[in-house]
Structure formats: C-alpha cells, structure tokens
CSV table of C-alpha atoms in Angstrom, one decimal:
chain,number,residue,atom,x,y,z
A,1,MET,CA,54.0,9.1,72.0
A,2,THR,CA,57.1,8.1,70.1
A,3,SER,CA,58.1,10.0,67.0
A,4,ARG,CA,56.6,7.2,65.0
A,5,PRO,CA,53.0,6.5,66.1
A,6,ARG,CA,52.3,3.0,67.3
A,7,VAL,CA,49.3,1.8,65.2
A,8,LEU,CA,47.2,-1.2,66.0
A,9,VAL,CA,45.4,-2.4,62.9
A,10,LEU,CA,42.3,-4.5,63.6
A,11,MET,CA,40.9,-7.0,61.2
A,12,GLY,CA,38.6,-10.0,61.1
A,13,GLY,CA,35.6,-9.7,63.4
A,14,PRO,CA,32.3,-11.7,63.6
A,15,ASP,CA,30.6,-10.2,60.5
A,16,ARG,CA,30.0,-11.9,57.2
A,17,GLU,CA,32.6,-9.5,55.6
A,18,ARG,CA,35.3,-11.0,57.8
A,19,ASP,CA,37.4,-12.2,54.8
A,20,VAL,CA,37.2,-8.7,53.2
A,21,SER,CA,38.3,-7.2,56.5
A,22,MET,CA,41.3,-9.5,56.6
A,23,VAL,CA,42.4,-8.3,53.2
A,24,SER,CA,41.8,-4.7,54.1
A,25,GLY,CA,43.6,-4.9,57.4
A,26,SER,CA,46.6,-6.6,55.8
A,27,ALA,CA,46.8,-4.0,53.1
A,28,ILE,CA,46.6,-1.1,55.6
A,29,ALA,CA,49.3,-2.7,57.9
A,30,ALA,CA,51.6,-3.3,54.9
A,31,ALA,CA,51.1,0.3,53.6
A,32,LEU,CA,51.8,1.8,57.0
A,33,ALA,CA,54.8,-0.4,57.7
A,34,GLY,CA,56.2,0.2,54.2
A,35,SER,CA,56.1,4.0,54.8
A,36,GLY,CA,58.6,3.7,57.6
A,37,GLU,CA,56.7,6.4,59.5
A,38,ALA,CA,54.6,4.2,61.8
A,39,GLN,CA,55.2,1.2,64.1
A,40,VAL,CA,52.5,-1.3,63.2
A,41,ARG,CA,50.9,-4.3,64.8
A,42,ALA,CA,48.1,-6.2,63.2
A,43,TRP,CA,45.5,-7.9,65.4
A,44,ARG,CA,42.9,-10.4,64.3
A,45,ILE,CA,39.5,-10.4,66.1
A,46,ASP,CA,37.9,-13.7,66.3
A,47,ASP,CA,35.5,-13.1,69.2
A,48,PRO,CA,34.3,-9.6,70.3
A,49,ASP,CA,34.1,-10.6,74.0
A,50,GLU,CA,37.6,-11.9,73.9
A,51,PHE,CA,38.8,-8.8,72.1
A,52,GLU,CA,37.1,-6.6,74.8
A,53,ARG,CA,39.1,-8.5,77.5
A,54,ASP,CA,42.4,-8.1,75.5
A,55,LEU,CA,41.8,-4.4,74.6
A,56,PRO,CA,43.2,-2.7,77.7
A,57,GLY,CA,46.5,-4.6,77.4
A,58,LEU,CA,46.7,-3.8,73.6
A,59,LEU,CA,46.2,-0.1,74.2
A,60,GLU,CA,49.1,0.1,76.6
A,61,ARG,CA,51.4,0.0,73.6
A,62,THR,CA,49.2,1.8,71.1
A,63,ASP,CA,48.8,5.4,70.1
A,64,VAL,CA,46.1,4.9,67.3
A,65,VAL,CA,43.8,2.1,66.5
A,66,PHE,CA,42.9,1.6,62.8
A,67,PRO,CA,39.8,-0.6,62.8
A,68,ALA,CA,39.8,-2.1,59.3
A,69,LEU,CA,36.5,-3.8,60.1
A,70,HIS,CA,33.5,-4.2,57.8
A,71,GLY,CA,29.9,-5.2,58.6
A,72,ARG,CA,27.3,-4.8,61.3
A,73,TRP,CA,29.5,-5.1,64.4
A,74,GLY,CA,32.8,-4.0,62.9
A,75,GLU,CA,31.6,-0.9,61.1
A,76,GLY,CA,28.1,-0.3,62.6
A,77,GLY,CA,29.0,0.9,66.1
A,78,GLY,CA,29.8,-2.3,68.0
A,79,ALA,CA,33.6,-2.2,67.7
A,80,GLN,CA,33.6,1.6,68.0
A,81,ARG,CA,31.7,1.5,71.3
A,82,LEU,CA,34.3,-0.9,72.8
A,83,LEU,CA,37.1,1.5,71.6
A,84,GLU,CA,35.4,4.5,73.1
A,85,ARG,CA,34.8,2.8,76.4
A,86,ALA,CA,38.5,1.9,76.6
A,87,GLY,CA,39.5,5.5,75.8
A,88,ALA,CA,41.2,4.5,72.5
A,89,THR,CA,42.1,7.0,69.8
A,90,PHE,CA,40.9,5.5,66.5
A,91,VAL,CA,40.5,6.1,62.8
A,92,GLY,CA,36.9,6.5,61.5
A,93,THR,CA,33.5,7.5,62.7
A,94,ALA,CA,32.3,7.5,66.3
A,95,SER,CA,30.0,4.8,67.4
A,96,GLY,CA,26.7,6.7,67.3
A,97,PRO,CA,27.0,8.0,63.7
A,98,ALA,CA,28.5,4.7,62.6
A,99,ALA,CA,25.4,2.8,63.8
A,100,TRP,CA,23.2,5.4,62.1
A,101,ALA,CA,25.0,5.1,58.8
A,102,MET,CA,24.8,1.3,58.9
A,103,ASP,CA,21.0,1.4,59.2
A,104,LYS,CA,19.9,2.1,55.6
A,105,VAL,CA,16.4,3.1,56.7
A,106,ARG,CA,17.6,5.7,59.2
A,107,THR,CA,20.1,7.0,56.7
A,108,LYS,CA,17.3,7.4,54.1
A,109,ARG,CA,15.1,9.3,56.5
A,110,ALA,CA,18.0,11.6,57.3
A,111,VAL,CA,19.0,12.5,53.7
A,112,ILE,CA,15.3,12.8,52.6
A,113,SER,CA,14.9,15.5,55.3
A,114,ALA,CA,17.7,17.4,53.5
A,115,GLY,CA,16.1,17.1,50.1
A,116,VAL,CA,18.3,14.3,48.8
A,117,ARG,CA,16.6,12.0,46.3
A,118,THR,CA,16.5,8.3,47.1
A,119,PRO,CA,14.5,5.4,45.6
A,120,THR,CA,11.0,4.8,46.8
A,121,TRP,CA,11.3,2.2,49.6
A,122,SER,CA,9.5,0.2,52.2
A,123,VAL,CA,10.6,-2.0,55.2
A,124,LEU,CA,9.4,-5.5,54.8
A,125,GLU,CA,8.4,-7.4,58.0
A,126,PRO,CA,8.1,-11.2,57.8
A,127,GLY,CA,4.7,-12.3,56.7
A,128,ALA,CA,3.5,-8.8,55.8
A,129,PRO,CA,2.6,-8.0,52.2
A,130,CYS,CA,5.0,-6.0,50.1
A,131,PRO,CA,3.4,-2.6,49.3
A,132,LEU,CA,5.7,-2.0,46.3
A,133,GLY,CA,5.5,-3.7,42.9
A,134,PRO,CA,8.4,-5.0,40.8
A,135,PRO,CA,11.1,-4.3,39.8
A,136,LEU,CA,12.6,-4.1,43.3
A,137,VAL,CA,15.9,-4.4,45.0
A,138,LEU,CA,15.7,-6.4,48.2
A,139,LYS,CA,18.5,-6.3,50.8
A,140,PRO,CA,19.3,-6.4,54.5
A,141,ILE,CA,18.7,-3.1,56.4
A,142,ASP,CA,22.1,-3.2,58.2
A,143,ASP,CA,24.7,-5.1,56.3
A,144,GLY,CA,27.3,-4.1,53.7
A,145,SER,CA,29.3,-5.1,50.6
A,146,SER,CA,26.0,-5.9,48.8
A,147,ILE,CA,25.6,-9.0,50.9
A,148,ASP,CA,22.3,-10.8,50.2
A,149,LEU,CA,21.3,-8.2,47.6
A,150,ARG,CA,18.6,-9.4,45.3
A,151,ILE,CA,16.7,-7.9,42.3
A,152,ALA,CA,13.2,-9.1,41.7
A,153,PHE,CA,11.5,-8.4,38.4
A,154,SER,CA,8.2,-10.2,39.2
A,155,ALA,CA,5.9,-10.8,42.1
A,156,ALA,CA,7.0,-14.5,42.1
A,157,GLU,CA,10.7,-13.4,42.4
A,158,ILE,CA,9.8,-11.0,45.2
A,159,ALA,CA,8.2,-13.9,47.1
A,160,ALA,CA,11.1,-16.3,46.4
A,161,HIS,CA,13.8,-13.8,47.4
A,162,ARG,CA,11.9,-12.9,50.6
A,163,ALA,CA,11.6,-16.6,51.6
A,164,ASP,CA,15.3,-16.9,51.2
A,165,LEU,CA,16.4,-13.7,52.8
A,166,GLU,CA,14.0,-13.7,55.7
A,167,SER,CA,15.6,-16.9,57.0
A,168,ARG,CA,18.6,-14.7,57.8
A,169,HIS,CA,17.3,-11.2,58.3
A,170,PRO,CA,14.4,-10.2,60.5
A,171,ARG,CA,13.5,-7.2,58.3
A,172,LEU,CA,14.4,-6.3,54.8
A,173,LEU,CA,14.6,-3.1,52.8
A,174,ALA,CA,12.7,-3.0,49.5
A,175,GLU,CA,13.6,-0.3,47.0
A,176,HIS,CA,12.3,0.5,43.6
A,177,TYR,CA,14.9,-0.7,41.1
A,178,HIS,CA,16.4,2.0,38.9
A,179,ALA,CA,18.4,0.6,36.0
A,180,GLY,CA,21.3,2.9,35.5
A,181,ARG,CA,25.0,3.7,36.0
A,182,GLU,CA,26.6,2.8,39.4
A,183,ILE,CA,28.5,5.8,40.8
A,184,THR,CA,30.5,6.1,44.0
A,185,VAL,CA,31.8,9.2,45.7
A,186,GLY,CA,34.7,8.9,48.3
A,187,ILE,CA,35.2,11.5,51.0
A,188,LEU,CA,38.4,12.0,52.9
A,189,GLU,CA,38.4,14.3,55.9
A,190,GLY,CA,35.4,16.2,54.4
A,191,GLU,CA,37.1,16.5,50.9
A,192,VAL,CA,35.3,14.9,48.0
A,193,LEU,CA,37.5,12.6,46.0
A,194,PRO,CA,37.2,11.9,42.2
A,195,ILE,CA,34.0,10.1,41.2
A,196,ILE,CA,34.2,6.5,40.1
A,197,GLU,CA,31.8,4.7,37.9
A,198,ILE,CA,31.5,0.9,38.4
A,199,VAL,CA,30.8,-1.2,35.3
A,200,PRO,CA,30.2,-4.8,36.2
A,201,GLU,CA,30.7,-7.2,33.3
A,202,VAL,CA,27.4,-8.9,34.1
A,203,GLY,CA,24.5,-8.2,36.4
A,204,VAL,CA,24.8,-5.7,39.3
A,205,TYR,CA,27.7,-4.7,41.5
A,206,ASP,CA,27.2,-7.4,44.2
A,207,TYR,CA,29.6,-9.2,46.5
A,208,ALA,CA,30.9,-11.4,43.7
A,209,ALA,CA,31.5,-8.5,41.4
A,210,LYS,CA,33.3,-6.6,44.2
A,211,TYR,CA,35.6,-9.3,45.5
A,212,ASP,CA,35.4,-12.6,43.6
A,213,ARG,CA,35.7,-11.6,40.0
A,214,ASN,CA,38.2,-9.5,38.1
A,215,ASP,CA,35.9,-8.5,35.2
A,216,THR,CA,34.5,-5.3,36.8
A,217,ARG,CA,35.7,-2.1,35.2
A,218,TYR,CA,36.2,1.2,37.0
A,219,VAL,CA,36.1,4.6,35.3
A,220,VAL,CA,37.6,7.5,37.2
A,221,ASN,CA,35.9,10.9,36.5
A,222,PRO,CA,33.3,9.4,34.1
A,223,ASP,CA,31.5,11.5,31.6
A,224,LEU,CA,28.1,12.2,33.2
A,225,PRO,CA,25.1,14.2,32.1
A,226,ALA,CA,25.2,17.9,33.0
A,227,GLY,CA,24.9,18.6,36.7
A,228,VAL,CA,24.9,15.0,37.8
A,229,ALA,CA,28.5,14.9,39.1
A,230,GLU,CA,27.9,18.0,41.1
A,231,THR,CA,24.7,16.5,42.5
A,232,CYS,CA,26.5,13.3,43.6
A,233,ARG,CA,29.3,15.3,45.2
A,234,ARG,CA,26.8,17.6,47.0
A,235,ASN,CA,24.6,14.8,48.2
A,236,ALA,CA,27.5,12.7,49.4
A,237,LEU,CA,28.7,15.7,51.5
A,238,THR,CA,25.2,16.3,52.8
A,239,ALA,CA,25.0,12.7,54.1
A,240,TRP,CA,28.5,13.0,55.6
A,241,ARG,CA,27.5,16.2,57.5
A,242,LEU,CA,24.0,15.1,58.5
A,243,LEU,CA,25.2,11.8,60.0
A,244,GLY,CA,28.3,13.3,61.7
A,245,LEU,CA,30.9,11.2,60.0
A,246,ARG,CA,34.6,11.7,60.2
A,247,ASP,CA,37.9,10.7,58.5
A,248,LEU,CA,36.6,8.7,55.5
A,249,ALA,CA,33.4,7.4,53.9
A,250,ARG,CA,32.0,6.4,50.5
A,251,ALA,CA,28.6,7.2,49.2
A,252,ASP,CA,26.9,5.2,46.5
A,253,PHE,CA,24.4,6.4,43.8
A,254,ILE,CA,22.5,5.1,40.8
A,255,VAL,CA,22.3,7.5,37.8
A,256,ASP,CA,19.4,6.9,35.4
A,257,HIS,CA,17.8,9.2,32.8
A,258,THR,CA,16.2,11.3,35.5
A,259,GLY,CA,19.5,12.0,37.4
A,260,ALA,CA,21.2,10.6,40.6
A,261,TRP,CA,19.6,8.5,43.3
A,262,PHE,CA,21.3,8.2,46.7
A,263,LEU,CA,21.6,4.6,47.9
A,264,GLU,CA,23.8,4.5,51.1
A,265,ILE,CA,27.0,5.6,52.7
A,266,ASN,CA,29.8,3.4,54.1
A,267,THR,CA,31.9,4.6,57.1
A,268,MET,CA,34.8,2.2,56.7
A,269,PRO,CA,35.3,1.5,53.0
A,270,GLY,CA,37.5,-1.4,52.0
A,271,PHE,CA,41.2,-1.3,51.3
A,272,THR,CA,41.5,-4.3,49.0
A,273,GLY,CA,42.9,-4.3,45.5
A,274,HIS,CA,39.3,-3.7,44.2
A,275,SER,CA,38.3,-1.0,46.7
A,276,LEU,CA,37.0,2.3,45.5
A,277,LEU,CA,38.1,4.9,48.1
A,278,PRO,CA,41.9,4.0,47.8
A,279,MET,CA,41.4,4.0,44.0
A,280,ALA,CA,39.8,7.5,44.2
A,281,ALA,CA,42.5,8.8,46.5
A,282,LEU,CA,45.2,7.5,44.1
A,283,ALA,CA,43.5,9.4,41.3
A,284,ARG,CA,44.0,12.5,43.5
A,285,GLY,CA,47.7,11.7,43.9
A,286,ILE,CA,47.4,10.1,47.3
A,287,ASP,CA,49.1,6.7,47.4
A,288,PRO,CA,48.0,4.0,49.8
A,289,ALA,CA,50.8,4.7,52.4
A,290,SER,CA,50.0,8.4,52.3
A,291,LEU,CA,46.3,7.7,52.6
A,292,CYS,CA,46.7,5.5,55.7
A,293,LEU,CA,49.2,7.9,57.3
A,294,ARG,CA,46.8,10.8,56.7
A,295,LEU,CA,44.0,8.9,58.5
A,296,VAL,CA,46.3,8.0,61.4
A,297,ARG,CA,47.3,11.6,61.8
A,298,ALA,CA,43.7,12.8,61.7
A,299,ALA,CA,42.9,10.5,64.6
A,300,LEU,CA,46.0,11.7,66.5
A,301,ALA,CA,45.0,15.3,65.9
A,302,ARG,CA,41.7,14.6,67.6
A,303,SER,CA,43.4,13.1,70.7
A,304,SER,CA,45.7,16.1,71.0
A,305,ASN,CA,42.8,18.6,70.7
A,306,PRO,CA,39.8,17.3,72.6
A,307,GLN,CA,37.7,20.3,71.7
A,308,ARG,CA,38.3,19.7,68.0
A,309,ALA,CA,37.5,16.0,68.5
A,310,SER,CA,34.2,16.7,70.3
A,311,SER,CA,33.0,19.2,67.8
A,312,ARG,CA,33.8,16.9,64.8
A,313,SER,CA,32.2,13.9,66.4
A,314,LYS,CA,28.9,15.5,67.1
A,315,ALA,CA,26.3,14.3,64.6
A,316,THR,CA,23.9,16.8,63.3
A,317,TRP,CA,21.2,14.1,63.2
A,318,PRO,CA,17.8,15.3,62.2
A,319,HIS,CA,14.7,13.9,63.9
A,320,ASP,CA,13.5,10.7,62.3
A,321,ALA,CA,10.9,11.3,59.6
A,322,ALA,CA,7.5,10.0,60.3
A,323,PRO,CA,7.4,6.2,60.5
A,324,ASP,CA,5.5,5.9,57.2
A,325,ALA,CA,7.9,8.1,55.2
A,326,ARG,CA,8.9,6.0,52.2
A,327,ARG,CA,10.1,8.1,49.4
A,328,GLY,CA,12.4,10.9,48.5
A,329,PRO,CA,11.4,14.1,46.7
A,330,GLY,CA,10.7,13.8,43.0
C-alpha cells in the first residue's frame, strides 16, 4: 500500500435510495480528496452484475472500498457479499450482519431478546387480516430512508395504505404508532455519538422531510426526560453488539410519555448535508474529512490484522424468537 491509501468510493446502485447514495458518495469522495491524505476514485454502480464483472480490475488499484450505498442491495448484504467474495477491504458492516439489520423483523426479534423495548408489531401478508388496530405505522420490512412509510389512523386508512404498498412489497411491517419525539443515536467504532432530536416542520420524518425539504430542525443533545438519553444510548449499543455491526451505524427511537421505543438501526447512514451521523460526529469535534479518514483507517486496520477483523465481524446473533413473537417488554 502507498503512504496515502487508495480509496474506491462506490455510489448509485439499483435501490430506490440511489439518488441519496449519489449525494453521499460525492460528499465522501470530496471529503477524502480534500484531506490530502487519500487517493480517491469514485465509481457509480448502475447494474450489480456489471459491477461484479468490473470489480476484480477495480481492486487492482484499490486499498479500501468505501461503499456509500443505501437500500436493500447496497446496504443489506448484496454489495457486501460481492466485496467479500472478491477479497476487498471495505468500510462498514459485513454481509451477514448487514442483511440482518436491514430486516426490521429479525432486528426486532434480536433486540427484544435483550430486553429492548420496541413497538407492538405484526407482519402483514397480502390478503391476510391485520391483527392490530389503528393508529399504525406501515412500512416495508427491508427498505430504508422511510421509503413507503405510511401512518394509518383508521381501519379505512390501513386498508387503503395496504392496497398501495402491497403492489410494491410482498410483506409489510405494521407497528403501533407512538406519537412522540424522534431521536437518533449515531455509533462510530463502538462509540456513541451525541444524540440528535429530529423535529419535522410537518408530519413525520419521512423521505421528503429527510431529503427534499429544508424545514426540518435538528437539536443536538436535546433535553430529554430523566434516564431517557441513557436508555437510548444503551439500547443503540445493544443492537450494535447483538447484530455484530462495525465501523458506523445509526439507531432510531421514538420517545413518548412512557420512555424510549427502539425502531431500527442503519448500517450505512447517509453523508448528505441533512445526514445525522456526520452531524453528530461534527458535534463531537470530528469534521467530515476526519470522519471519512477514520472509517478508512478502521477498515485498513482489519486487513492488516486478520484476527482482529475476524473477531469484530462475528455477529453475536441470538436465535430468532418464536415466529409469533410480536411485542417488546412493557
């Protein structure tokens, strides 16, 4: 390896979050190039099969891959499996834990087994009755960025949203809707970053509030009820450790009058101007260039110490809970 690592930043991909990935990848490439401490190439993925054919040649001039990919394939194990098969050193979680974390149902079962509280939930199969009553959150089981998230306040709305969503998703996750404050906890190499509260101007923190509008407010280290911040930090780390994640992640919570409810954890958070993990890192004094370099160096450290890499990538996955498990404690 040269004194300045050769970093291949991947962006694009086949998922619905492709546009977000393009922005994230461009921001990461610019931050690394601007640092002067890395040689950077950016590569846009249009077709996964094509990328798989191109990958061996790309890796001949690459020390570390930074997959700035979001969505089912890019973040949920597909891209990671290709990189692993090719022997690439890459930033982020290994393929198995990445697939686990992308599946909201399997993630819920894992954290419930550790006593983490999550909203009452059910998997909805097409044509089957919904066992839960409104208000409900309906969303895909394995997609990100709040894509196709719907809130239903009546039985009629549940039916209408299901008719729409089931045309695109074979199964849906239904969760009891808790009105409350939206909280996120970033994790960097096992270290919890400052908590951020998300305050949408209208409605919920959906795709439009994340990326299309500029009226969402973000509060770093918000004033929370006694014990809630510690609960969010502890439960975020519990999910991180249970699923065997590495390098970076972001866990999302809703806080209502009863406390914090775990929603999900993301293994490749965005790096856009609105993205929360870089915002939290900056609040800790870690600027974007330093953040990206730290992640590159973490991946390089794994490649230079295979025993360390192996031990860190092993997921401490619990056995799935019984198929009819539907609710967290409390």
